[in-house]
PDB file of C-alpha atoms and ligand atoms in Angstrom:
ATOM      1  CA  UNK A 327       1.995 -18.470  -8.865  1.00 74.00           C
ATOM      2  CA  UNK A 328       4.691 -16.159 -10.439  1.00 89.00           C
ATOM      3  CA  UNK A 329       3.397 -14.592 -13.374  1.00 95.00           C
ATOM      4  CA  UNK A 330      -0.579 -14.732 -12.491  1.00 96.00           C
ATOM      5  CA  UNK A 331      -2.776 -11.720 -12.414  1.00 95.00           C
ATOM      6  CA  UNK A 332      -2.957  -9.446  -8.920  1.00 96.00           C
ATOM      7  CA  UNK A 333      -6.345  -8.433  -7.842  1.00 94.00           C
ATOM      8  CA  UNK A 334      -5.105  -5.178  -6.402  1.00 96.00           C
ATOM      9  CA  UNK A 335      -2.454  -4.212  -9.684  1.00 98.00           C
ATOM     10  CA  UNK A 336      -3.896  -1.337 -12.053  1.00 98.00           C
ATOM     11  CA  UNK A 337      -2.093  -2.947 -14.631  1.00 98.00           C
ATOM     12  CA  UNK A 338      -3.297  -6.419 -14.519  1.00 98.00           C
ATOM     13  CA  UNK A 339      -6.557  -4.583 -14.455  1.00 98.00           C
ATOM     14  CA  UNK A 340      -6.015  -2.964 -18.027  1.00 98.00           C
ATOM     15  CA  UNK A 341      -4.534  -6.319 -19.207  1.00 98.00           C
ATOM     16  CA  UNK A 342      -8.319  -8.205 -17.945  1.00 98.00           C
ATOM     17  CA  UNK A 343      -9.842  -4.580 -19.181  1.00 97.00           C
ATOM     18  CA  UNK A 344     -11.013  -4.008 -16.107  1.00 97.00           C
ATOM     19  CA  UNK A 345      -9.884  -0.283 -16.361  1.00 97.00           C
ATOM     20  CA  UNK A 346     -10.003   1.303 -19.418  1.00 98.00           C
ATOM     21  CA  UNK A 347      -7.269   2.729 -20.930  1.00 98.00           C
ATOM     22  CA  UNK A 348      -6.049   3.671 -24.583  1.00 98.00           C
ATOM     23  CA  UNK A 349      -4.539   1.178 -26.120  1.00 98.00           C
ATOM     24  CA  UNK A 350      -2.181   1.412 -29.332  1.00 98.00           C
ATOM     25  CA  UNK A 351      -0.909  -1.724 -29.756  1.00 98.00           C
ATOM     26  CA  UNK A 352      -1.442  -5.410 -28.940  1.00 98.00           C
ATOM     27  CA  UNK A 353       0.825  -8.667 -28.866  1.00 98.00           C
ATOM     28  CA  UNK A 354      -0.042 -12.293 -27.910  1.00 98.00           C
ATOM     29  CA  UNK A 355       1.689 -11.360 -25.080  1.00 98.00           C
ATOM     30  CA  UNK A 356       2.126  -7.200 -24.368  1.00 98.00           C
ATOM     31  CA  UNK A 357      -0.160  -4.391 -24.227  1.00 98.00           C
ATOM     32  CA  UNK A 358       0.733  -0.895 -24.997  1.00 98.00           C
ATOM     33  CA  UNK A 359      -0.958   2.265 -23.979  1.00 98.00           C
ATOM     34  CA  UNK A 360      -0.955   6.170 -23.349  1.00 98.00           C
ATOM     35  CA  UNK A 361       0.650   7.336 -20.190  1.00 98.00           C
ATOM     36  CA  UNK A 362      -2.822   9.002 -18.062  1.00 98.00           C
ATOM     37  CA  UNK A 363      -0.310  11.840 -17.516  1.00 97.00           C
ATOM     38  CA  UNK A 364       1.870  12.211 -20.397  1.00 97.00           C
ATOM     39  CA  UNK A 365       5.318  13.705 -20.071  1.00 95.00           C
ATOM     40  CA  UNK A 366       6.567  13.958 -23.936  1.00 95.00           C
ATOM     41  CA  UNK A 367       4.058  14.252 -27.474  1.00 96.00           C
ATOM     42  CA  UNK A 368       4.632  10.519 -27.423  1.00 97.00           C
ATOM     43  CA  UNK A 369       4.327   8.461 -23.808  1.00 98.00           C
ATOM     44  CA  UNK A 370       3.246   5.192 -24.189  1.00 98.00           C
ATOM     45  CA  UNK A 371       3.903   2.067 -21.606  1.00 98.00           C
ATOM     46  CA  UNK A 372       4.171  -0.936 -22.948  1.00 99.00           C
ATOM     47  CA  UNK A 373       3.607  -3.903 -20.317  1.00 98.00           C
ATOM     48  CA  UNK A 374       3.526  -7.890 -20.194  1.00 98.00           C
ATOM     49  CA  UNK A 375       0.216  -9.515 -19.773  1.00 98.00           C
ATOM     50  CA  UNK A 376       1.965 -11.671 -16.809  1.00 98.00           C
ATOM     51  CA  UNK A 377       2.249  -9.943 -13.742  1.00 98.00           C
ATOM     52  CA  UNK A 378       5.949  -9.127 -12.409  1.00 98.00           C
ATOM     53  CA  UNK A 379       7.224  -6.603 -10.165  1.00 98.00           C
ATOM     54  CA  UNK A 380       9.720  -4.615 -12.678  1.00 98.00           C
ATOM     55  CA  UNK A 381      11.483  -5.309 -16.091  1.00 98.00           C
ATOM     56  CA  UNK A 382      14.728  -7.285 -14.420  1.00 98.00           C
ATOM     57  CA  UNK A 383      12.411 -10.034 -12.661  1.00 98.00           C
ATOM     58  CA  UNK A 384      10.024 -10.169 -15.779  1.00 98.00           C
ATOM     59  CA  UNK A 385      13.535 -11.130 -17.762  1.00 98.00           C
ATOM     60  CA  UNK A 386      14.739 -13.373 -15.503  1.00 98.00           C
ATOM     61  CA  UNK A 387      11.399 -15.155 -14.977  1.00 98.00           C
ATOM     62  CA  UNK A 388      10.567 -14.903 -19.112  1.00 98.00           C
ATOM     63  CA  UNK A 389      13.319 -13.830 -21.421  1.00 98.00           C
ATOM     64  CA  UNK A 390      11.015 -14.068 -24.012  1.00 98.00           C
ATOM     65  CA  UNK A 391       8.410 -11.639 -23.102  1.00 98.00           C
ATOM     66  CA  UNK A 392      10.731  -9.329 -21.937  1.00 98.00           C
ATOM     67  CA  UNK A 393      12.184  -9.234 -25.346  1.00 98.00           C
ATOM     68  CA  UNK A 394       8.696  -8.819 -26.388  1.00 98.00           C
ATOM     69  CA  UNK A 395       7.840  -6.009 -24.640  1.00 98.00           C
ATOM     70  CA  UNK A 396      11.257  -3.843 -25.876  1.00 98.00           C
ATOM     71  CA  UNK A 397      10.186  -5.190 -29.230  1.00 98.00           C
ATOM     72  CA  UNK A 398       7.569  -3.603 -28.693  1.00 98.00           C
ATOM     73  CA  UNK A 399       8.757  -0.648 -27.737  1.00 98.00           C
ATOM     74  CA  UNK A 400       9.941  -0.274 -30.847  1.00 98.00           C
ATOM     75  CA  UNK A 401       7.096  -0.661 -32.615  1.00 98.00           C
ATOM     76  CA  UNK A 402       5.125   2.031 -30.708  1.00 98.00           C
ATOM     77  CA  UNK A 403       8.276   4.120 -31.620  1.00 98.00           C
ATOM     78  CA  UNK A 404       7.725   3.600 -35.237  1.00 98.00           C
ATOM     79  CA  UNK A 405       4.306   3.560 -35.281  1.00 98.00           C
ATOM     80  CA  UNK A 406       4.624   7.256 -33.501  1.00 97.00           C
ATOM     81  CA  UNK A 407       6.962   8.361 -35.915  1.00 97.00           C
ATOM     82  CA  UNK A 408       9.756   9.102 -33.496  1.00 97.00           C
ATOM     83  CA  UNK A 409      11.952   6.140 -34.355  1.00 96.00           C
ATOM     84  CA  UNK A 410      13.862   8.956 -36.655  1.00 95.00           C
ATOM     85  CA  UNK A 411      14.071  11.462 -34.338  1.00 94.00           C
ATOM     86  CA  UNK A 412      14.872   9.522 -31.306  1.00 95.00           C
ATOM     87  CA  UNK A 413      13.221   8.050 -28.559  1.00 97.00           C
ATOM     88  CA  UNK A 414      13.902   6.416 -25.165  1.00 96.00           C
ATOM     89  CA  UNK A 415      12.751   3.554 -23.399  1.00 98.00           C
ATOM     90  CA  UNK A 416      12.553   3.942 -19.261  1.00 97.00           C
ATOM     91  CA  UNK A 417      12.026   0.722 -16.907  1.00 98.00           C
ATOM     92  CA  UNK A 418      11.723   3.023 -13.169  1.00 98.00           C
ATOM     93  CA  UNK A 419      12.727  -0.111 -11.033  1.00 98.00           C
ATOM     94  CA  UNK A 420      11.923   1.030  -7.130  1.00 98.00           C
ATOM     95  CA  UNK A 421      10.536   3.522  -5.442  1.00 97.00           C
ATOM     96  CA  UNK A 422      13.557   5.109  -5.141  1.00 97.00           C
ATOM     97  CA  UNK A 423      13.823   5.662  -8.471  1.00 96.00           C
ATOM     98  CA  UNK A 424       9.963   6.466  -9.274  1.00 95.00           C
ATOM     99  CA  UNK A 425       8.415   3.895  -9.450  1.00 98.00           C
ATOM    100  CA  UNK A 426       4.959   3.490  -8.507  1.00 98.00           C
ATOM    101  CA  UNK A 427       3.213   0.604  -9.903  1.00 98.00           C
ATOM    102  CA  UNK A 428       4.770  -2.781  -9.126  1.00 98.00           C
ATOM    103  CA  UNK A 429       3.646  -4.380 -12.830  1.00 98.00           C
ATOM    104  CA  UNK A 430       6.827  -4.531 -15.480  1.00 98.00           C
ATOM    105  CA  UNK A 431       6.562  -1.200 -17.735  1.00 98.00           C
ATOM    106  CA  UNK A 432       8.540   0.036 -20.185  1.00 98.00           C
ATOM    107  CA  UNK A 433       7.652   3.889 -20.661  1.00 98.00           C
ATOM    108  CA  UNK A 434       8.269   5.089 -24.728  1.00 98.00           C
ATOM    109  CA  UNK A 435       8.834   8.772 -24.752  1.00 97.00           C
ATOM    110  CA  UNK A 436       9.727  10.686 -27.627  1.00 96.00           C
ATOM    111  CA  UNK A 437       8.462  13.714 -29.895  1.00 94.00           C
ATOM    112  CA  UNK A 438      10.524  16.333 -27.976  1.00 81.00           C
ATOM    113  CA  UNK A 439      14.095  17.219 -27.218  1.00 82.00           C
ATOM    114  CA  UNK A 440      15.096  14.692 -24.258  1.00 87.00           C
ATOM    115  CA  UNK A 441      17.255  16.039 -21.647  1.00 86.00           C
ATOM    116  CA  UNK A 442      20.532  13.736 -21.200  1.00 88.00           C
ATOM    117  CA  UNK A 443      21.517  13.327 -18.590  1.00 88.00           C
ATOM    118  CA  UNK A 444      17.844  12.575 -17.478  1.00 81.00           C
ATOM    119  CA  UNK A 445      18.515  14.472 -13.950  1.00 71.00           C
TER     120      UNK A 445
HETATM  121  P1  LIG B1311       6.191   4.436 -12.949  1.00 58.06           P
HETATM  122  O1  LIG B1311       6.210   5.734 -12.186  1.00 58.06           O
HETATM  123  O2  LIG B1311       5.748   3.279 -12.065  1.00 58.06           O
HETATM  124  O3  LIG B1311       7.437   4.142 -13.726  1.00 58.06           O
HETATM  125  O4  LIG B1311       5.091   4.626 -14.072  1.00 58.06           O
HETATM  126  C1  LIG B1311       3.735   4.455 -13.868  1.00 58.06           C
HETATM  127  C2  LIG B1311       3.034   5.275 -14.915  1.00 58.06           C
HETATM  128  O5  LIG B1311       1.685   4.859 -14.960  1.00 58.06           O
HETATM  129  C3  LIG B1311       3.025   6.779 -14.617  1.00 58.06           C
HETATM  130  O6  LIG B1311       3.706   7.474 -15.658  1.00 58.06           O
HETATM  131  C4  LIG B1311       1.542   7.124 -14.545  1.00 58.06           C
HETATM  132  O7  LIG B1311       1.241   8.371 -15.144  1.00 58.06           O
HETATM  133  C5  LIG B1311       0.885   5.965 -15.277  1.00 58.06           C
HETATM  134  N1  LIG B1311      -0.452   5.656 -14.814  1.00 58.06           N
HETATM  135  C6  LIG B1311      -0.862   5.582 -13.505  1.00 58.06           C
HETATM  136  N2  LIG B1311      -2.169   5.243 -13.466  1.00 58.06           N
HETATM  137  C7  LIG B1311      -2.579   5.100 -14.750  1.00 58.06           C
HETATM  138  C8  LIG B1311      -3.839   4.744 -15.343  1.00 58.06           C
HETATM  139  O8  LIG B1311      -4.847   4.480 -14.677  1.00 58.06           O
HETATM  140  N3  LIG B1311      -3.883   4.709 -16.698  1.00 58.06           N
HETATM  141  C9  LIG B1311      -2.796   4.990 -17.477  1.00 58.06           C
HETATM  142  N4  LIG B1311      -2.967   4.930 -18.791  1.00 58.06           N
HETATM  143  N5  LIG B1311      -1.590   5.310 -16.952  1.00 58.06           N
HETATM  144  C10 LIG B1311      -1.489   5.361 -15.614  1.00 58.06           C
HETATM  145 ZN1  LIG B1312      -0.093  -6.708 -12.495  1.00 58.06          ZN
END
């Protein structure tokens, strides 16, 4: 059923705890945790507990949750103290594009300069 935990995603592993992993914040619904191979002071993903491929199914499937998770986003932000400095919010969708696990995650990076264009 849409939405219900893979037994092969790393993600829906951390969600069941499964895999450990640091966790900064929790929501009825999200998780957030450090990147395993951070690319910025601050790298945190923030996921959905429900299992989707990438952020634009997740919001067509739940609106709600994926408002939760880049209200969440924000909070990581804030909690990281880069909310005044600046921050940004990635959703890789495809391979193509870098993506390499198939569960919904927003990256937070922030704490240095960011590039823009991201190249
Ligand atoms: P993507 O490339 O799919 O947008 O992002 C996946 C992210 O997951 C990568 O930045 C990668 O470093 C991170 N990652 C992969 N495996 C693990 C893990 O086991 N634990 C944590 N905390 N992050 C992971
Ligand atoms: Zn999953």
């Amino acid at each position: 059923m849409a939405g219900e935990p893979q037994s092969d995603c790393l993600f829906c592993k951390i969600v069941s705890g499964e895999i450990p992993a640091t966790i900064v914040r929790e929501s009825e619904t999200t998780v957030a945790f450090r990147d395993i191979n951070p690319q910025a002071p601050t790298h945190v993903l923030v996921i959905p507990k429900v299992h989707y491929p990438d952020a634009a199914t997740l919001a067509a499937a739940e609106p709600l949750i994926a408002a939760d998770v880049l209200r969440e986003a924000g909070e990581v932000a804030a909690d990281e103290k880069v909310d005044g400095s600046g921050y940004r919010i990635i959703l890789n969708t495809g391979s193509g594009a870098g993506q390499t696990v198939f569960h919904a995650h927003a990256h937070v990076l922030g704490g240095r300069g960011l590039q823009w264009p991201p190249g």
